[in-house]
Coordinates of C-alpha atoms and ligand atoms in Angstrom, one line a residue:
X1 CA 35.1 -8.2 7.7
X2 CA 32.2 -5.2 6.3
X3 CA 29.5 -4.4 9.0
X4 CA 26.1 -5.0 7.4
X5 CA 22.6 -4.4 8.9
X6 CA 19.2 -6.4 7.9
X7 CA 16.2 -7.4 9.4
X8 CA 16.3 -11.0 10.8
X9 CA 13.9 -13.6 12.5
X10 CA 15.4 -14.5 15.8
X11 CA 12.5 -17.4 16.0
X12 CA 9.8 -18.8 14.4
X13 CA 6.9 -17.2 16.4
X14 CA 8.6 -13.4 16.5
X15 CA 8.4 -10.7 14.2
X16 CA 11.5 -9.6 12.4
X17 CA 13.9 -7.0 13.7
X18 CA 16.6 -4.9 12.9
X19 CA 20.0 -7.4 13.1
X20 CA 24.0 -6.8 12.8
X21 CA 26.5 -8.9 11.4
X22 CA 29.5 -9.0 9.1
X23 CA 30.3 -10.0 5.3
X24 CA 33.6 -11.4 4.8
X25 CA 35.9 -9.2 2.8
X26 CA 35.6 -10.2 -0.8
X27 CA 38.3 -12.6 -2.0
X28 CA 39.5 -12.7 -5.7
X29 CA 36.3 -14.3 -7.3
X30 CA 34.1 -12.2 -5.3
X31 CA 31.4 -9.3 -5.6
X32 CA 30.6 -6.8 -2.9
X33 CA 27.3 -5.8 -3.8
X34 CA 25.6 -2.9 -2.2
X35 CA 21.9 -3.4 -2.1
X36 CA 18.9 -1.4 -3.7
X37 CA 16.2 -3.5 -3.6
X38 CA 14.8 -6.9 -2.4
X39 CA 11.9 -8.5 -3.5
X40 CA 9.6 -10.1 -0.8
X41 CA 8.9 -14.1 -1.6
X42 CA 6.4 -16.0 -0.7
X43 CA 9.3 -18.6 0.8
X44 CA 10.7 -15.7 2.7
X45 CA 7.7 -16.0 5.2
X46 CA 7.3 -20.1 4.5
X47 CA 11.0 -20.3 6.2
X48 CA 11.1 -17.3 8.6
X49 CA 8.0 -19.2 10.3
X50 CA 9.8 -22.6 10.1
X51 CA 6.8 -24.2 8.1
X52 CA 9.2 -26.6 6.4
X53 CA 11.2 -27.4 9.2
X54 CA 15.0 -27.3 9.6
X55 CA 15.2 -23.4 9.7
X56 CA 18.6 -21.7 11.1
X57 CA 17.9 -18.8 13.2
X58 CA 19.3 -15.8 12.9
X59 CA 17.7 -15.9 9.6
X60 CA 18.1 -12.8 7.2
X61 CA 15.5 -13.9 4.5
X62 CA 15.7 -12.5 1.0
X63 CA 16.8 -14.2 -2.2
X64 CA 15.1 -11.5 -5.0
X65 CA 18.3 -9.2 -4.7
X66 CA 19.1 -6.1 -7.2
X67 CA 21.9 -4.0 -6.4
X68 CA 24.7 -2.0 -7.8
X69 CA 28.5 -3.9 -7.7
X70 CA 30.7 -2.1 -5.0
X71 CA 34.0 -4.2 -4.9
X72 CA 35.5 -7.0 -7.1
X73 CA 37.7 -9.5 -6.0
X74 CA 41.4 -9.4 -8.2
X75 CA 40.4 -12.4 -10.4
X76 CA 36.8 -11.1 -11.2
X77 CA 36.5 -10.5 -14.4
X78 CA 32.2 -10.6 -15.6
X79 CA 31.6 -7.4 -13.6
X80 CA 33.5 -4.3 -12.8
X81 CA 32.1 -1.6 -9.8
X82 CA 29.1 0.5 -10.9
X83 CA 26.9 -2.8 -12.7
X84 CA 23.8 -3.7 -12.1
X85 CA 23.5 -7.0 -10.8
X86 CA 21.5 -9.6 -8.9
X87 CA 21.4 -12.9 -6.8
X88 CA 18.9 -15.4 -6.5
X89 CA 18.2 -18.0 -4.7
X90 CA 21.9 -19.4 -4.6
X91 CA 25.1 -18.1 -4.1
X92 CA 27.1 -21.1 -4.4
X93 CA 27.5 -24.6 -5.2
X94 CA 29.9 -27.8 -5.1
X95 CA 30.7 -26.4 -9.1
X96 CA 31.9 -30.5 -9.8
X97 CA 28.7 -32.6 -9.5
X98 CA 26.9 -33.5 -13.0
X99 CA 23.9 -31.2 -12.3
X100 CA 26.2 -28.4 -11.3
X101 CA 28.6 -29.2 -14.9
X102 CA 25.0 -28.8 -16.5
X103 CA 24.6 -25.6 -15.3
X104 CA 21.8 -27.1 -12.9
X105 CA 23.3 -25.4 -10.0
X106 CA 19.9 -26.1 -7.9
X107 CA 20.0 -29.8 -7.6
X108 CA 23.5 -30.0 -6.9
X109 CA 24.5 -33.6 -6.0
X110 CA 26.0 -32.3 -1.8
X111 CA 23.5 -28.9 -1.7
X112 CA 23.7 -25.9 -3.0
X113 CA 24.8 -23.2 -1.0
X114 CA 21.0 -21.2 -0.2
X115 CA 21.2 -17.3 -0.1
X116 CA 19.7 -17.6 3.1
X117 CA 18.9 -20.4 6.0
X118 CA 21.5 -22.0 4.1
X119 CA 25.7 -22.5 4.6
X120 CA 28.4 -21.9 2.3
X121 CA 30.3 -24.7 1.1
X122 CA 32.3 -25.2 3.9
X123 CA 28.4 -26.6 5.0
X124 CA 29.2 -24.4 8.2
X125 CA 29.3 -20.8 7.9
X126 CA 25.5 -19.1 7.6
X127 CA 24.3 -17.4 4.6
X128 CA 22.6 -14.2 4.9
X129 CA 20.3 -13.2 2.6
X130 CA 18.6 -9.5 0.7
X131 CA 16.8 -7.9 3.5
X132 CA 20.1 -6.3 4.1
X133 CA 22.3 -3.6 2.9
X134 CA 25.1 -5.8 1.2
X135 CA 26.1 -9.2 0.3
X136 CA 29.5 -10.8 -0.8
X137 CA 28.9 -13.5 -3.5
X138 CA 31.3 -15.1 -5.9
X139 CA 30.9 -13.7 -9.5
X140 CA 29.3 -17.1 -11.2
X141 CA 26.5 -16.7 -9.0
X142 CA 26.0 -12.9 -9.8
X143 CA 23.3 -12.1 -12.6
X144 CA 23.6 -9.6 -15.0
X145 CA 20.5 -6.8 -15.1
X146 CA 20.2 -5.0 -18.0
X147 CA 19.2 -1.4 -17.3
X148 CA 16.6 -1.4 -19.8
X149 CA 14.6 -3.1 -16.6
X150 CA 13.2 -0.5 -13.8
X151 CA 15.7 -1.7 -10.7
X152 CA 12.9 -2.4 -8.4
X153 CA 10.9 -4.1 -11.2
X154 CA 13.7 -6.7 -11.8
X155 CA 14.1 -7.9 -8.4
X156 CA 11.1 -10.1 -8.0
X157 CA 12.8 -11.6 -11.7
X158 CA 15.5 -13.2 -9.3
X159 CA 13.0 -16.1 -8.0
X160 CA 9.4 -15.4 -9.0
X161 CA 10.7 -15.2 -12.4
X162 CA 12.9 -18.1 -12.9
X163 CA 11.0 -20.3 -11.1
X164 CA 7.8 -19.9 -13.4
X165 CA 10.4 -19.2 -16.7
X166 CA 12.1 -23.0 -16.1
X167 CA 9.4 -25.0 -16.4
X168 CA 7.8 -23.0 -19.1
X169 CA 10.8 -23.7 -20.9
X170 CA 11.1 -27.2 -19.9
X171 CA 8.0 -28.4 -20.9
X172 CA 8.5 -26.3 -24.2
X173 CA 5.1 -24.0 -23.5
X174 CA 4.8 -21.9 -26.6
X175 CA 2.5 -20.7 -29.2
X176 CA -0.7 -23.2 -30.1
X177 CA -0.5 -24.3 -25.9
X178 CA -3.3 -23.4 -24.1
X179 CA -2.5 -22.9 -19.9
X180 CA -3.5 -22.4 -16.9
X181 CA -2.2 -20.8 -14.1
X182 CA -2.7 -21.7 -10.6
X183 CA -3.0 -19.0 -8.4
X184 CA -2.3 -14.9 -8.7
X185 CA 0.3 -13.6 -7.0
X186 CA 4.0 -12.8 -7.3
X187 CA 4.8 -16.2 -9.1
X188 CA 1.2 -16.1 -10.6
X189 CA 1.9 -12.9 -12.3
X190 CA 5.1 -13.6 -13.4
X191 CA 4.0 -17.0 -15.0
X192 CA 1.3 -15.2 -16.8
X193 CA 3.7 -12.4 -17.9
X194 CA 6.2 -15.1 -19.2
X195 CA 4.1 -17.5 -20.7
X196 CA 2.4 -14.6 -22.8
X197 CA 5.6 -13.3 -23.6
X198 CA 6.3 -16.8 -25.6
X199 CA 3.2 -17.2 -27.3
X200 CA 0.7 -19.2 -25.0
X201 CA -2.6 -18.9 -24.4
X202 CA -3.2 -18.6 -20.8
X203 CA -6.0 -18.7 -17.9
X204 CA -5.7 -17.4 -14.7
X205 CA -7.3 -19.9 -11.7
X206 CA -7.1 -18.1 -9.0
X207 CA -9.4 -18.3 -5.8
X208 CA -10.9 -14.7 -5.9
X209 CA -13.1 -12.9 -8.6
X210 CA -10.7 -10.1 -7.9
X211 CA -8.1 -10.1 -9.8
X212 CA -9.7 -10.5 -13.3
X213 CA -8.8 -7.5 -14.7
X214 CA -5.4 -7.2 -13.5
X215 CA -5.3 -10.9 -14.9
X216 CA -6.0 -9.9 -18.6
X217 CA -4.2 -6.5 -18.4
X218 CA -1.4 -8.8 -17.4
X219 CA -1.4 -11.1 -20.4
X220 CA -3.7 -13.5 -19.8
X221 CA -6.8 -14.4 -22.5
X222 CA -9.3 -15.9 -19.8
X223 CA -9.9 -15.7 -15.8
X224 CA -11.8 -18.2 -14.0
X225 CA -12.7 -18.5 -10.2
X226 CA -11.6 -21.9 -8.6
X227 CA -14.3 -21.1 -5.6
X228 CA -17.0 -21.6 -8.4
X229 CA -17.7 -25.8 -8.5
X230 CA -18.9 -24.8 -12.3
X231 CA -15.1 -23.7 -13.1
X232 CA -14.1 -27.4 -13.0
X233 CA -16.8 -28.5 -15.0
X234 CA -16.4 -26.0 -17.8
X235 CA -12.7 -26.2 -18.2
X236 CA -12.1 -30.2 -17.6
X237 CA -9.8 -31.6 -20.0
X238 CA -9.2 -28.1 -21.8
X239 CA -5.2 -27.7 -20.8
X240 CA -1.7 -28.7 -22.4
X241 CA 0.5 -27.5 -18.9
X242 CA -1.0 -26.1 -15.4
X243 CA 1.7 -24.3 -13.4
X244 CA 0.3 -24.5 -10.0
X245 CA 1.9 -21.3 -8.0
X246 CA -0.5 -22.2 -4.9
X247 CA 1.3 -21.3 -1.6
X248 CA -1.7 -23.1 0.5
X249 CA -2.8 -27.0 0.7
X250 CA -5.1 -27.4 -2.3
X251 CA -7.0 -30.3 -3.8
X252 CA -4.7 -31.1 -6.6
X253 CA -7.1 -33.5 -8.3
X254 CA -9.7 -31.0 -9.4
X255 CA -6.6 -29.2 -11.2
X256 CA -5.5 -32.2 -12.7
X257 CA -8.7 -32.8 -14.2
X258 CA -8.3 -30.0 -16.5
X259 CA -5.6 -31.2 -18.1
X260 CA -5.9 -32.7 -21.7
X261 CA -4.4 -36.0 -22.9
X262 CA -0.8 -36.1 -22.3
X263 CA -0.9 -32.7 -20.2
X264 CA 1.3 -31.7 -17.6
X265 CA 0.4 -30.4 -14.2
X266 CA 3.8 -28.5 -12.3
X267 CA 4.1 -27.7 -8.7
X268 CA 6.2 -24.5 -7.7
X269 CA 4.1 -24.1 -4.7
X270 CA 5.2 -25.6 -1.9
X271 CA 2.8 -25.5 0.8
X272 CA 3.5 -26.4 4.3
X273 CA 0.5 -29.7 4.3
X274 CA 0.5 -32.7 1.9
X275 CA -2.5 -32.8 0.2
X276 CA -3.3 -36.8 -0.9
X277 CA -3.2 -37.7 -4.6
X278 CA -5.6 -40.1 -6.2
X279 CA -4.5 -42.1 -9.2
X280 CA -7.6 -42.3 -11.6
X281 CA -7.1 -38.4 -12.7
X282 CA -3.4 -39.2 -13.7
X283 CA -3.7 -42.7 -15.3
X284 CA -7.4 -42.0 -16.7
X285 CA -5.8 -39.8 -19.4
X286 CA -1.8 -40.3 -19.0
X287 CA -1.7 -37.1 -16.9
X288 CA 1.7 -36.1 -15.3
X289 CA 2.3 -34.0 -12.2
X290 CA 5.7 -32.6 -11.5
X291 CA 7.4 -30.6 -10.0
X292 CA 10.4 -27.4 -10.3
X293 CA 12.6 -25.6 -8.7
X294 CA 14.0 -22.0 -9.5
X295 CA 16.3 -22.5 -12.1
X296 CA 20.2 -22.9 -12.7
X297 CA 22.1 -19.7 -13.1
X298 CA 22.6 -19.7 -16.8
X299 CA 19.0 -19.6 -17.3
X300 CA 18.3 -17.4 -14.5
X301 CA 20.5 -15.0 -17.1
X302 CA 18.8 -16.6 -20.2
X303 CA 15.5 -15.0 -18.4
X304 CA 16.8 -11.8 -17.4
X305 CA 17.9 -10.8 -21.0
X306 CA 14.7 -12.9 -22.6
X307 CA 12.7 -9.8 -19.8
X308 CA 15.1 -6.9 -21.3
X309 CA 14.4 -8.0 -25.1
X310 CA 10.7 -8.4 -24.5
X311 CA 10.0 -5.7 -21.9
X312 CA 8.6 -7.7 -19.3
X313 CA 9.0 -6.9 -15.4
X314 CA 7.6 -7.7 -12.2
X315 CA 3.9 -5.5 -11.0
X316 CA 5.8 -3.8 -7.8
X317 CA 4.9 -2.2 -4.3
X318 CA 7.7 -0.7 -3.0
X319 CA 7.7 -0.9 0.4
X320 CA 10.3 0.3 3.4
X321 CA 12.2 -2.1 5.5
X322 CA 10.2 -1.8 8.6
X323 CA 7.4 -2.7 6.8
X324 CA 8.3 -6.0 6.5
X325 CA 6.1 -7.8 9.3
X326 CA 2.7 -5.8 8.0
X327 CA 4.2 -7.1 4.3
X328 CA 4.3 -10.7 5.6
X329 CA 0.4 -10.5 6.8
X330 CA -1.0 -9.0 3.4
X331 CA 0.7 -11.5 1.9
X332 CA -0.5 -14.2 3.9
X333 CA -4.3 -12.6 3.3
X334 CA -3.3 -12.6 -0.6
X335 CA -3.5 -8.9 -0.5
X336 CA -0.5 -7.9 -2.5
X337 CA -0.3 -6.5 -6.2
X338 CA 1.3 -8.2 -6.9
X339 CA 4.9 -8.6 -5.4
X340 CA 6.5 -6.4 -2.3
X341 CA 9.9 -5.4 -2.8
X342 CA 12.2 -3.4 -0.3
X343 CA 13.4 -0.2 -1.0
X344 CA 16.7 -1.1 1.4
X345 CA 17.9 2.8 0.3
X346 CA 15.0 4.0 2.9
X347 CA 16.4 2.8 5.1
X348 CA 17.0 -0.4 8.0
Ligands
NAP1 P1 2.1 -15.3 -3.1 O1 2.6 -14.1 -3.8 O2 1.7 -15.3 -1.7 O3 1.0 -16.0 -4.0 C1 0.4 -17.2 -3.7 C2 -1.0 -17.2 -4.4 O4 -1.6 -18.5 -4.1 C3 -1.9 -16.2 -3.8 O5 -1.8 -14.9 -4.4 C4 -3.3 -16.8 -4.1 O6 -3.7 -16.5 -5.4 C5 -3.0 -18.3 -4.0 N1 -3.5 -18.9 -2.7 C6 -3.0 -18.6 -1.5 N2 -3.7 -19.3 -0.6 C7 -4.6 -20.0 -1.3 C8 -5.6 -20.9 -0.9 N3 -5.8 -21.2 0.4 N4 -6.3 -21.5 -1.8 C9 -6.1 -21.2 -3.1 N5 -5.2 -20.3 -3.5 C10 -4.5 -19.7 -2.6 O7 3.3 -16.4 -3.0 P2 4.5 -16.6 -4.1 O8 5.7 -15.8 -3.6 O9 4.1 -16.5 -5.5 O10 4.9 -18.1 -3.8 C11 4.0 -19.2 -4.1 C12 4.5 -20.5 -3.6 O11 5.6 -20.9 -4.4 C13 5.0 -20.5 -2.1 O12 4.6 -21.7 -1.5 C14 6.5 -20.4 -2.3 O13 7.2 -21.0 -1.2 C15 6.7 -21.3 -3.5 N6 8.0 -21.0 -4.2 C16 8.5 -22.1 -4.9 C17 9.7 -22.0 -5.6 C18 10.3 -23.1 -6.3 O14 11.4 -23.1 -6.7 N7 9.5 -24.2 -6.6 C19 10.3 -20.7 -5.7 C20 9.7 -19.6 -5.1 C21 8.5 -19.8 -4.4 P3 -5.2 -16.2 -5.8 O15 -5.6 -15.0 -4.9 O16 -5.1 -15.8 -7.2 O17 -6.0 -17.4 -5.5
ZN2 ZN1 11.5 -17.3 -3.7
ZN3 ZN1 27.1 -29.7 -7.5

């Protein structure tokens, strides 16, 4: 077994705090990754608090990992010691299941193995997670990161960027679509980055006045506050797609209201409360809402090289690992710009 040291939540009420534990040695598929940075995520603090329930404690929370390969197993053959890689939000999966043979590795049919507050596939042994100094994962769950992307940039690219790159790309968003997007903040920024990146025109909802300028410095053609009841009235019907990034309960009506004929209204926020859902904004112009998560791996991959080509990386504040707790209120208050990211060489 390798020693490894992280920060872990030992409940739901306590801070985190320096934890030990032990990788298993890599077999012949896997990568021993030694850990640069790890990108703080909104669902980092949404499981480490148990606000969706069914959380395994010790918990080493982190799935926004960048690092450089130390070890490969004998039959490795995608990545060779000294590469820049990363891991996402899963490190394994059942590999046999029709979303899995689709390269849909999230919705596998018996669960995908989580990078953290997860198991492996033997659905016993815990997964660990970034906020740690290495992890072991088998090489068709490791990414590769171009060096053309800052290190510490391209973590947050791990789940705030596929998770806003998917559904842009499912829903086609492109040049001619006019968006919205719900809410500023490390999925916020990235959806704005992305969907400017392929051609759309996008506005920024967000709740405060400010973050405008950041907004259009970012990529985004318009800014409007959602605190302002004259936001709703100006913009109603004006959408093709609203990603809605919102981490808190929200009144999801008003949003879909600003959708056009036909539009579509995504959920990557997952906030802790239901919020209800009347019908006559859906069916009074054949509105859908839906919803996304992440993405498999071959389009996590597809996004990391689409970032390389078209120079797009995450808005960054480094941050040490003791931080972490002080991280987890700022981000709570919004106040981030406009995604943390451990620097695990400082130190843990
Ligand atoms: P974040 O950095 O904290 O950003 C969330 C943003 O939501 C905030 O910056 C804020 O933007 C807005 N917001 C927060 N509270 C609000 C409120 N009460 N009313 C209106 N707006 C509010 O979080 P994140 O890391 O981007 O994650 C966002 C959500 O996505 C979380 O629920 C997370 O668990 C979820 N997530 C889902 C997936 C998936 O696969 N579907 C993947 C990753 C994360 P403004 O200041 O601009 O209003
Ligand atoms: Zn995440
Ligand atoms: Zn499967």
């Amino acid at each position: 077994m390798i020693p490894a040291v992280g920060y872990a939540a030992h409940t739901a009420r306590e801070a985190l705090r320096p934890f030990s534990f032990e990788r298993r040695d890599p077999d012949a598929h896997d990568v021993l990754i030694d850990i640069h940075y790890c990108g703080v995520c909104h669902s980092d603090i949404h499981q480490a608090r148990d606000e969706w329930g069914g959380a395994i404690f010790p918990m080493v929370p982190g799935h926004e990992i960048v690092g450089i390969v130390k070890k490969v197993g004998k039959a490795v053959t995608r990545f060779a010691v000294g590469d820049t890689v990363g891991v996402g939000c899963m490190v394994d999966s059942c590999r046999t299941c029709e979303s899995c043979k689709e390269g849909l590795e999230q919705f596998c049919d018996t669960g995908a193995s989580w990078t953290y507050n997860g198991t492996e596939q033997d659905k016993k042994t815990p997964t660990y997670g970034g906020y740690s100094d290495s992890i072991v994962v088998p090489q068709d769950f490791v990414l590769s990161v171009s060096r053309k992307i800052p290190l510490d940039r391209a973590a947050p690219l791990l789940c705030a960027g596929i998770t806003t790159y998917s559904p842009l790309r499912h829903w086609k968003v492109g040049r001619g679509d006019k968006i919205a997007v719900v809410g500023l903040g490390g999925l916020g920024h990235m959806g704005v980055k992305l969907a400017a990146a392929m051609g759309a025109e996008v506005t920024v909802l967000s709740s405060t006045p400010k973050k405008k300028e950041d907004a259009l410095r970012l990529g985004a053609a318009s800014y409007a506050v959602t605190s302002n009841p004259d936001t709703f009235k100006q913009l109603a019907g004006q959408f093709h797609f609203i990603l809605d990034t919102v981490s808190a309960p929200h009144d999801l009506s008003q949003y879909l209201q600003l959708l056009r004929r036909d539009g579509s209204m995504v959920l990557v926020g997952v906030p802790e409360k239901a919020e209800p859902l009347p019908a006559f904004p859906l069916i009074l112009r054949r509105r859908s809402l839906a919803g996304s998560l992440i993405g498999g791996i071959r389009e996590t991959q597809e996004m990391l090289d689409f970032c390389a080509e078209k120079g797009v990386a995450s808005e960054v504040e480094l941050i040490a690992m003791s931080q972490i707790n002080e991280a987890y209120e700022r981000m709570v208050r919004g106040d981030v710009r406009y995604r943390f990211v451990i620097d695990i060489k400082k130190g843990i």
